[in-house]
Short mmCIF file of C-alpha atoms in Angstrom, two decimals:
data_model
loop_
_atom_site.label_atom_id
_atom_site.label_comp_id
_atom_site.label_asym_id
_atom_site.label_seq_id
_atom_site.Cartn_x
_atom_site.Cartn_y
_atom_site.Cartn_z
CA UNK A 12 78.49 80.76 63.36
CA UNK A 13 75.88 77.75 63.37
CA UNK A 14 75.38 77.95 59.40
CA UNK A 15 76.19 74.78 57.36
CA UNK A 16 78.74 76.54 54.97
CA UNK A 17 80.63 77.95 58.06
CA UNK A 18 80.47 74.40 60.21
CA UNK A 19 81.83 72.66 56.81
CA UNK A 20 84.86 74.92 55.92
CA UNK A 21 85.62 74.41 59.67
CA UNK A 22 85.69 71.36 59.76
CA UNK A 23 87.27 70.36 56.53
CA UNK A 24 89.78 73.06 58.04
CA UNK A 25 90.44 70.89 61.34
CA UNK A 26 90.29 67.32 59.04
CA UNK A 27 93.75 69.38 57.13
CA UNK A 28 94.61 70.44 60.50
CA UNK A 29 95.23 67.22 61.71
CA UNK A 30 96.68 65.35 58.39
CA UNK A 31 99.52 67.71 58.60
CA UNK A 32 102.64 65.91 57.49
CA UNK A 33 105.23 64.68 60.12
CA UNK A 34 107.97 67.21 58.95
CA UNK A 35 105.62 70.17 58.80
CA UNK A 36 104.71 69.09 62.55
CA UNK A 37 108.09 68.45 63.92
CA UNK A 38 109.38 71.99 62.21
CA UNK A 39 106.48 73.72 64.16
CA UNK A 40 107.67 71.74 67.77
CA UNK A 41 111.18 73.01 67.25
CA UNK A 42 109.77 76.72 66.59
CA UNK A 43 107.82 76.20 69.81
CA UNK A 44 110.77 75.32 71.60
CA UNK A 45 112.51 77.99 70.40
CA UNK A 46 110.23 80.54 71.49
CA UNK A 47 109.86 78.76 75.13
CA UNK A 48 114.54 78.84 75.17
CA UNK A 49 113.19 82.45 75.40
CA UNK A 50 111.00 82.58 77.71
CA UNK A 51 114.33 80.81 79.92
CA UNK A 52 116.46 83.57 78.77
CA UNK A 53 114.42 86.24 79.29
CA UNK A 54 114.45 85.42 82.74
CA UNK A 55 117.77 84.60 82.64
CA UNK A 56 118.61 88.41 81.62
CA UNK A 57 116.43 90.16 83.58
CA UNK A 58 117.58 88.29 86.94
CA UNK A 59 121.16 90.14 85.69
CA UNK A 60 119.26 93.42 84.88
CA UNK A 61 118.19 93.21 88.61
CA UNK A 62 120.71 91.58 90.18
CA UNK A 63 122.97 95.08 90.59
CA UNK A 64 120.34 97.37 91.32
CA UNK A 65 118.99 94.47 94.12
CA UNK A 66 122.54 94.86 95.38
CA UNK A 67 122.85 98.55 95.66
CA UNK A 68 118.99 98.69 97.29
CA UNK A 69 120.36 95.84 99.77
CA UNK A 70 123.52 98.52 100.67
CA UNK A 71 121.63 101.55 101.02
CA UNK A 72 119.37 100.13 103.39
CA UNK A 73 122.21 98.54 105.22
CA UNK A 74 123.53 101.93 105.47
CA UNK A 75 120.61 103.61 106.54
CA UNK A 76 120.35 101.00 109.04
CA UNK A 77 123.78 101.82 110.72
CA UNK A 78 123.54 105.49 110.85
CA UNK A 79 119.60 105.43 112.33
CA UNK A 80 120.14 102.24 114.75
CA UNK A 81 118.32 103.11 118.05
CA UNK A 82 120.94 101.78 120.49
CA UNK A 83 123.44 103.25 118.44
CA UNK A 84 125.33 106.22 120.39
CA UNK A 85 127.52 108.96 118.08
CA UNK A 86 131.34 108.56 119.37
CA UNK A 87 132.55 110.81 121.09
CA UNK A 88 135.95 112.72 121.53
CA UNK A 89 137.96 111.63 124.37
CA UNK A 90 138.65 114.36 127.09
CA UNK A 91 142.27 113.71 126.00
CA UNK A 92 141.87 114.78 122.48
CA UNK A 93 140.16 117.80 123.44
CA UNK A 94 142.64 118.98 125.06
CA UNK A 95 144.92 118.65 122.73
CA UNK A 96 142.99 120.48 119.84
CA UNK A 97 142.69 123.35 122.26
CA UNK A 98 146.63 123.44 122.60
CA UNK A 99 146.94 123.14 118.91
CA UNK A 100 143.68 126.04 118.09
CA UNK A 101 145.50 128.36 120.74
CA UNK A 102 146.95 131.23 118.31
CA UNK A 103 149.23 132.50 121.80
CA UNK A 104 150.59 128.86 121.84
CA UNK A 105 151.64 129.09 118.11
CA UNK A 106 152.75 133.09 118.04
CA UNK A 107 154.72 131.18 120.93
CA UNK A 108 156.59 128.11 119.08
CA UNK A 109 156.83 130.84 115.84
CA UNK A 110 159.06 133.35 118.37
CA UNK A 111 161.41 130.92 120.34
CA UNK A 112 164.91 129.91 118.99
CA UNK A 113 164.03 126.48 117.30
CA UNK A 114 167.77 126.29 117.29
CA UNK A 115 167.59 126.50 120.92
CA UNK A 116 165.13 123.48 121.38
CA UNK A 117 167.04 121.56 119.07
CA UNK A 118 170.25 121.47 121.48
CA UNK A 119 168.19 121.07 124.75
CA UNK A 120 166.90 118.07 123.02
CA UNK A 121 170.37 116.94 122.23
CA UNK A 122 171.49 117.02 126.09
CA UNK B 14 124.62 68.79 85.43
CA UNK B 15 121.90 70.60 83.31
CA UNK B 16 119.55 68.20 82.01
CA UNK B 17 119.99 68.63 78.61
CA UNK B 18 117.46 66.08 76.84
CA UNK B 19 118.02 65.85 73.08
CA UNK B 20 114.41 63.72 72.31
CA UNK B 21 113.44 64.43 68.49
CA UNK B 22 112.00 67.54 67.89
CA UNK B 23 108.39 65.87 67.71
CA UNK B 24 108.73 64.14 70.72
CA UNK B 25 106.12 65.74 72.64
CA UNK B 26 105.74 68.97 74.72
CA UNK B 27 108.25 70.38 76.89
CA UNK B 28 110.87 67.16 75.64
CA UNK B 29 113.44 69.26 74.57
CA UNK B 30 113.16 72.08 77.44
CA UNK B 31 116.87 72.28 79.25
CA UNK B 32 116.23 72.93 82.71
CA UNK B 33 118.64 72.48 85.57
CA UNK B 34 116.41 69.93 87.06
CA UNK B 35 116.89 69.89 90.74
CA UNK B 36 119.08 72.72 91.26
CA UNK B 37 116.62 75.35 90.97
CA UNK B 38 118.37 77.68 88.72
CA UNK B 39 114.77 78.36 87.07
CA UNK B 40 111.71 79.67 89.50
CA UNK B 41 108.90 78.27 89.83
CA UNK B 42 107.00 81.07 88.40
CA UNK B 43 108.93 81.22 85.16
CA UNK B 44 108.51 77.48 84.61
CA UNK B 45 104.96 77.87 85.53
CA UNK B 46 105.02 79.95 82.69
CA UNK B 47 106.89 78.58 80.15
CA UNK B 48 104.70 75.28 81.00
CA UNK B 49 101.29 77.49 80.15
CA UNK B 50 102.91 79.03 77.07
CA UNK B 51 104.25 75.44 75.90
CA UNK B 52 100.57 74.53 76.13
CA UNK B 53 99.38 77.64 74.57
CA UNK B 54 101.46 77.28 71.72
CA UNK B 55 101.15 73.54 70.83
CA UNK B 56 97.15 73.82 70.89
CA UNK B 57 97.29 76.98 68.12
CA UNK B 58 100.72 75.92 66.29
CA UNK B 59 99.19 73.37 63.80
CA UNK B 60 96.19 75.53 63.00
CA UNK B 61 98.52 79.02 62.75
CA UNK B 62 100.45 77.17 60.46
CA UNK B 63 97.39 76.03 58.12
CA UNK B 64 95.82 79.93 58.26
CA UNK B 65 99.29 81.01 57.60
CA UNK B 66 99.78 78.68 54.45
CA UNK B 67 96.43 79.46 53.29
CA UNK B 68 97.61 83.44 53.29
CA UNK B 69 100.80 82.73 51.69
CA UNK B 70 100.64 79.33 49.70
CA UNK B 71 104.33 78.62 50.73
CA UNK B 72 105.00 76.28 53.43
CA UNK B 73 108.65 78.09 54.24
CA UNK B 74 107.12 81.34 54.43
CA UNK B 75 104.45 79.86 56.97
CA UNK B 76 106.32 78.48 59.04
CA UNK B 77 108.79 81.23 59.46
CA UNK B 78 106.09 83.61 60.21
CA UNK B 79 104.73 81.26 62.61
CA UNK B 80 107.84 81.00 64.04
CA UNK B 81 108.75 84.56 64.26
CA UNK B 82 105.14 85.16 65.74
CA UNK B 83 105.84 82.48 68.78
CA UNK B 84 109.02 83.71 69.19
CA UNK B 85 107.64 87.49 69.54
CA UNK B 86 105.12 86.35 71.50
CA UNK B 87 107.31 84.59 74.41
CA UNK B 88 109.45 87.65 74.21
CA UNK B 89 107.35 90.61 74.28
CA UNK B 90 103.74 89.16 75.71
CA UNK B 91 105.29 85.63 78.00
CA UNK B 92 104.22 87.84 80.75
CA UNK B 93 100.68 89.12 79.97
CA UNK B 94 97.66 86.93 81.32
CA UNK B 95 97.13 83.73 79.37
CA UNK B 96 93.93 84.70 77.76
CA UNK B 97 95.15 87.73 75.65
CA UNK B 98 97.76 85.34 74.55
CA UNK B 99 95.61 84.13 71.43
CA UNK B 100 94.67 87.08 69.99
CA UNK B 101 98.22 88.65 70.62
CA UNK B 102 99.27 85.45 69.06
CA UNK B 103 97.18 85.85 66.03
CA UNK B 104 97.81 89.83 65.41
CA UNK B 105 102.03 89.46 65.36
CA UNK B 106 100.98 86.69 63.01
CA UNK B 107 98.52 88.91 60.62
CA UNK B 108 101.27 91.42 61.01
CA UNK B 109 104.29 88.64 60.12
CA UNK B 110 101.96 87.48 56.58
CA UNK B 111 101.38 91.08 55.33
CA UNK B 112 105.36 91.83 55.84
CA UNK B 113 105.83 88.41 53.79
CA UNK B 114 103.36 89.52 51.32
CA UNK B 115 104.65 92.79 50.84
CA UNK B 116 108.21 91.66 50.74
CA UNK B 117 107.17 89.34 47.62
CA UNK B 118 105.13 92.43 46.06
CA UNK B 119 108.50 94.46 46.06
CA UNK B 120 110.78 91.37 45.12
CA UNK B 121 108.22 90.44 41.98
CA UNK B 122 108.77 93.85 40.83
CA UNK B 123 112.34 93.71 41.07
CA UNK B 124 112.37 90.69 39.13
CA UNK B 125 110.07 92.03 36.54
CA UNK B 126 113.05 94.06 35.74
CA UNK B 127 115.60 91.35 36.20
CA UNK B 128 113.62 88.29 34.15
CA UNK B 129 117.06 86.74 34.35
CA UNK B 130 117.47 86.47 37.80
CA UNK B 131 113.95 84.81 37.92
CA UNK B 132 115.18 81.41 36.86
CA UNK B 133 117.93 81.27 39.53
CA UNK B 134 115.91 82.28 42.01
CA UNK B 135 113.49 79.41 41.32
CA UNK B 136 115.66 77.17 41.18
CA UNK B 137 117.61 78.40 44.74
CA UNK B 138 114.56 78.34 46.54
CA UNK B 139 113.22 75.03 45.24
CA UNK B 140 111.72 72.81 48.01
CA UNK B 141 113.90 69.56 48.38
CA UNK B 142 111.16 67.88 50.19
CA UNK B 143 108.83 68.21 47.48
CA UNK B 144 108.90 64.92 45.98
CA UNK B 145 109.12 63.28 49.25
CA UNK B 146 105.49 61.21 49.54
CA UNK B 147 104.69 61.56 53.52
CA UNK B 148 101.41 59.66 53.45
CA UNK B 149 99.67 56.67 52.08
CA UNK B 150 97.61 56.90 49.00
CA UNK B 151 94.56 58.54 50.03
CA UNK B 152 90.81 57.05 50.52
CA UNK B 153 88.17 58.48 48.25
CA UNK B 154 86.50 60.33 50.72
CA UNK B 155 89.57 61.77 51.29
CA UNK B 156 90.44 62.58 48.45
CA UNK B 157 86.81 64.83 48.10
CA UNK B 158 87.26 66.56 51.22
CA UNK B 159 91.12 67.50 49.80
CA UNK B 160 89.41 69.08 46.47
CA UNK B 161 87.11 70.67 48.96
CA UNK B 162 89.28 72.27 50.96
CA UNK B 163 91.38 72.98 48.39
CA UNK B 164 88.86 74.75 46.36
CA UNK B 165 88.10 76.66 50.06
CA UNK B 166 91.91 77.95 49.97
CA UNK B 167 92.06 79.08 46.46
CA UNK B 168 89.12 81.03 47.19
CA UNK B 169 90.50 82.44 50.64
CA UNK B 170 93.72 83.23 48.96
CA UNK B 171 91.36 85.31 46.48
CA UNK B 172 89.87 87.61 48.76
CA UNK B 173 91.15 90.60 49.65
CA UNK B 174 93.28 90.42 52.91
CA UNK B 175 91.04 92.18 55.72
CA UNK B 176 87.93 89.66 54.59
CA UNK B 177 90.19 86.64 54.50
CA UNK B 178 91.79 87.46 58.20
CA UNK B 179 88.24 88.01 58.76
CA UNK B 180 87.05 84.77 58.05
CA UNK B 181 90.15 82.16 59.32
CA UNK B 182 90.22 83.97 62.77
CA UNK B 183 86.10 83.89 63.28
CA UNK B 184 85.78 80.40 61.28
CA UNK B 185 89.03 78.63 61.98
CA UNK B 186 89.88 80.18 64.92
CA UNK B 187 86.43 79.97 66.91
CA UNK B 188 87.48 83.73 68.12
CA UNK B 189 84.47 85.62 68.84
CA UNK B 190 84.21 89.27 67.28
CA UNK B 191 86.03 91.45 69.98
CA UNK B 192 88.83 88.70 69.97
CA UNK B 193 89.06 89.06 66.09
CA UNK B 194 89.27 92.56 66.55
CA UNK B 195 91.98 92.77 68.90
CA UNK B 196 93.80 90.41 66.54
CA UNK B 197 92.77 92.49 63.47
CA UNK B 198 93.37 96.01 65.16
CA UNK B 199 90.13 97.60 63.98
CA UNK B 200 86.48 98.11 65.45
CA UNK B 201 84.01 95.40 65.54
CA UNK B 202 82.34 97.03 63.27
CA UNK B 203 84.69 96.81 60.53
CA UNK B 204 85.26 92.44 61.44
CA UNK B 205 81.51 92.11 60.98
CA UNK B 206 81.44 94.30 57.60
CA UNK B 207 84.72 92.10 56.60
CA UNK B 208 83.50 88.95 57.53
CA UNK B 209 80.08 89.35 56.54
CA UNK B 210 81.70 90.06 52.79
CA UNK B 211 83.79 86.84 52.95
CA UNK B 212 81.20 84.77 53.41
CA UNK B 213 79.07 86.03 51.22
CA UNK B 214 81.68 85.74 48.29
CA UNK B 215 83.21 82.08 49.31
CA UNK B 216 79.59 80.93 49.75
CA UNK B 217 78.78 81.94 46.09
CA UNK B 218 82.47 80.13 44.65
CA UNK B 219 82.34 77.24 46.73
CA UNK B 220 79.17 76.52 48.38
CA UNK B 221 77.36 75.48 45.03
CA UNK B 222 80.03 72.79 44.91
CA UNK B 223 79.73 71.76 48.44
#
């Protein structure tokens, strides 16, 4: 692009470039600024985009974390409770409680 | 309290940006960014705005579709590596003046039909600023390279689209032929064929008078 005809349209293209009136420049800075509010915004909505799924990530490893902790021992049932689902799971004990008088129990727990 | 600074609108880059100075509300990346577009923008706005006008001949027109084509860039490209910025830039733009011109093509025929409509619309859409002088009475060299470039847009305006696109984006521009024709969307091929036509035709109107 070194030919005469192309250097002088460019630069009679730069000389109107620069003469551009003060409105014509000042409508073109607000335009820019309105383009760069969007760049803010943008951000802006994609921090909220992220900000719930960030959340849910942060959970579900806090989960995982709890269930898979080395140190960390299952509970376990006390002896006491055992027992006592035994009782309960014994069909004799409940063939038992079905047969007796319940009217019975009622007045020995009166005396 | 968010620093909102209300300078003019021509006060200078970044002087009307409203960040929460100090309370770090913004990254650093993002204003890293908006800081690099700011600069992108304000070295291509005055020229977009010329190549635009040239297209269109309407100063309104211009700048909206200068306007449009920032704002599309910092939403859809802010992201993208600085240097595909400008010929992103200048392809939304191409885009924004052929929507303008066909939107005119469809509204003149409408108003073909509707001659009466034609005078209100004029006078609607008349620009206020018009008779406003903004600069002093110009120097007689001035005045010759006004008539020149002048003469340069009403031939640009003449050419058929592709050539003139062509021609602003490899002349006025400075891009260099794969730039023009990622701006363009076509070949290289097809910006050399254009451009080579353009220049051939304005250097036959205008170069005589030159």
């Amino acid at each position: 692009m070194s030919d005469e005809f192309e250097s002088k349209a460019k630069a009679l293209f730069e000389d109107s470039v620069e003469r551009l009136d003060a409105r014509t420049r000042s409508k073109l800075t607000q335009a820019r600024n309105r383009a760069l509010d969007e760049v803010k915004q943008g951000a802006a909505r994609r921090r909220w985009i992220w900000a719930p799924a960030g959340g849910f990530a942060l959970a579900v490893v806090i989960a995982i974390g709890v269930v898979v902790w080395p140190g960390r021992t299952a509970p376990q049932p006390g002896a006491a409770a055992l027992e006592d689902l035994e009782i309960v799971a014994d069909s004799e004990n409940i063939d038992l409680l079905q047969d007796q008088d319940v009217e019975f129990y009622a007045w020995l727990d009166e005396q | 309290m968010p620093a909102s600074v209300s300078l003019p609108a021509f006060a200078g880059p970044l002087a009307t940006l409203r960040w929460d100075d100090g309370q770090a509300s913004v990254e650093e990346p993002i204003l890293e960014q908006a800081r690099a577009l700011d600069r992108f923008l304000a070295s291509i706005e005055k020229r977009a705005f010329r190549m635009a006008r040239i297209a269109l001949r309407h100063d309104e027109d211009a700048l909206d579709s200068v306007q449009d084509a920032m704002l599309q860039l910092a939403r859809r490209y802010g992201r993208r590596p600085t240097e595909e910025w400008r010929p992103l830039f200048y392809r939304i733009l191409q885009n924004r003046i052929r929507d303008c011109q066909r939107r005119r093509r469809v509204q003149a025929r409408i108003m073909a039909w509707l001659p009466g409509l034609k005078a209100q619309e004029d006078e609607a859409t008349a620009d206020q600023y018009a008779a406003v002088p903004d600069r002093a009475p110009l120097p007689s060299e001035q005045l010759a390279a006004d008539q020149a470039m002048q003469m340069l847009e009403r031939s640009l305006a003449e050419l058929p689209g592709r050539q003139q696109e062509a021609f602003m984006l490899r002349v006025f521009e400075g891009l260099d032929v794969a730039q023009t024709a990622a701006a363009m969307g076509c070949s290289e091929g097809s910006v050399k064929t254009h451009y080579s036509r353009a220049v051939h035709t304005l250097r036959e109107q205008v170069g005589v008078a030159w």
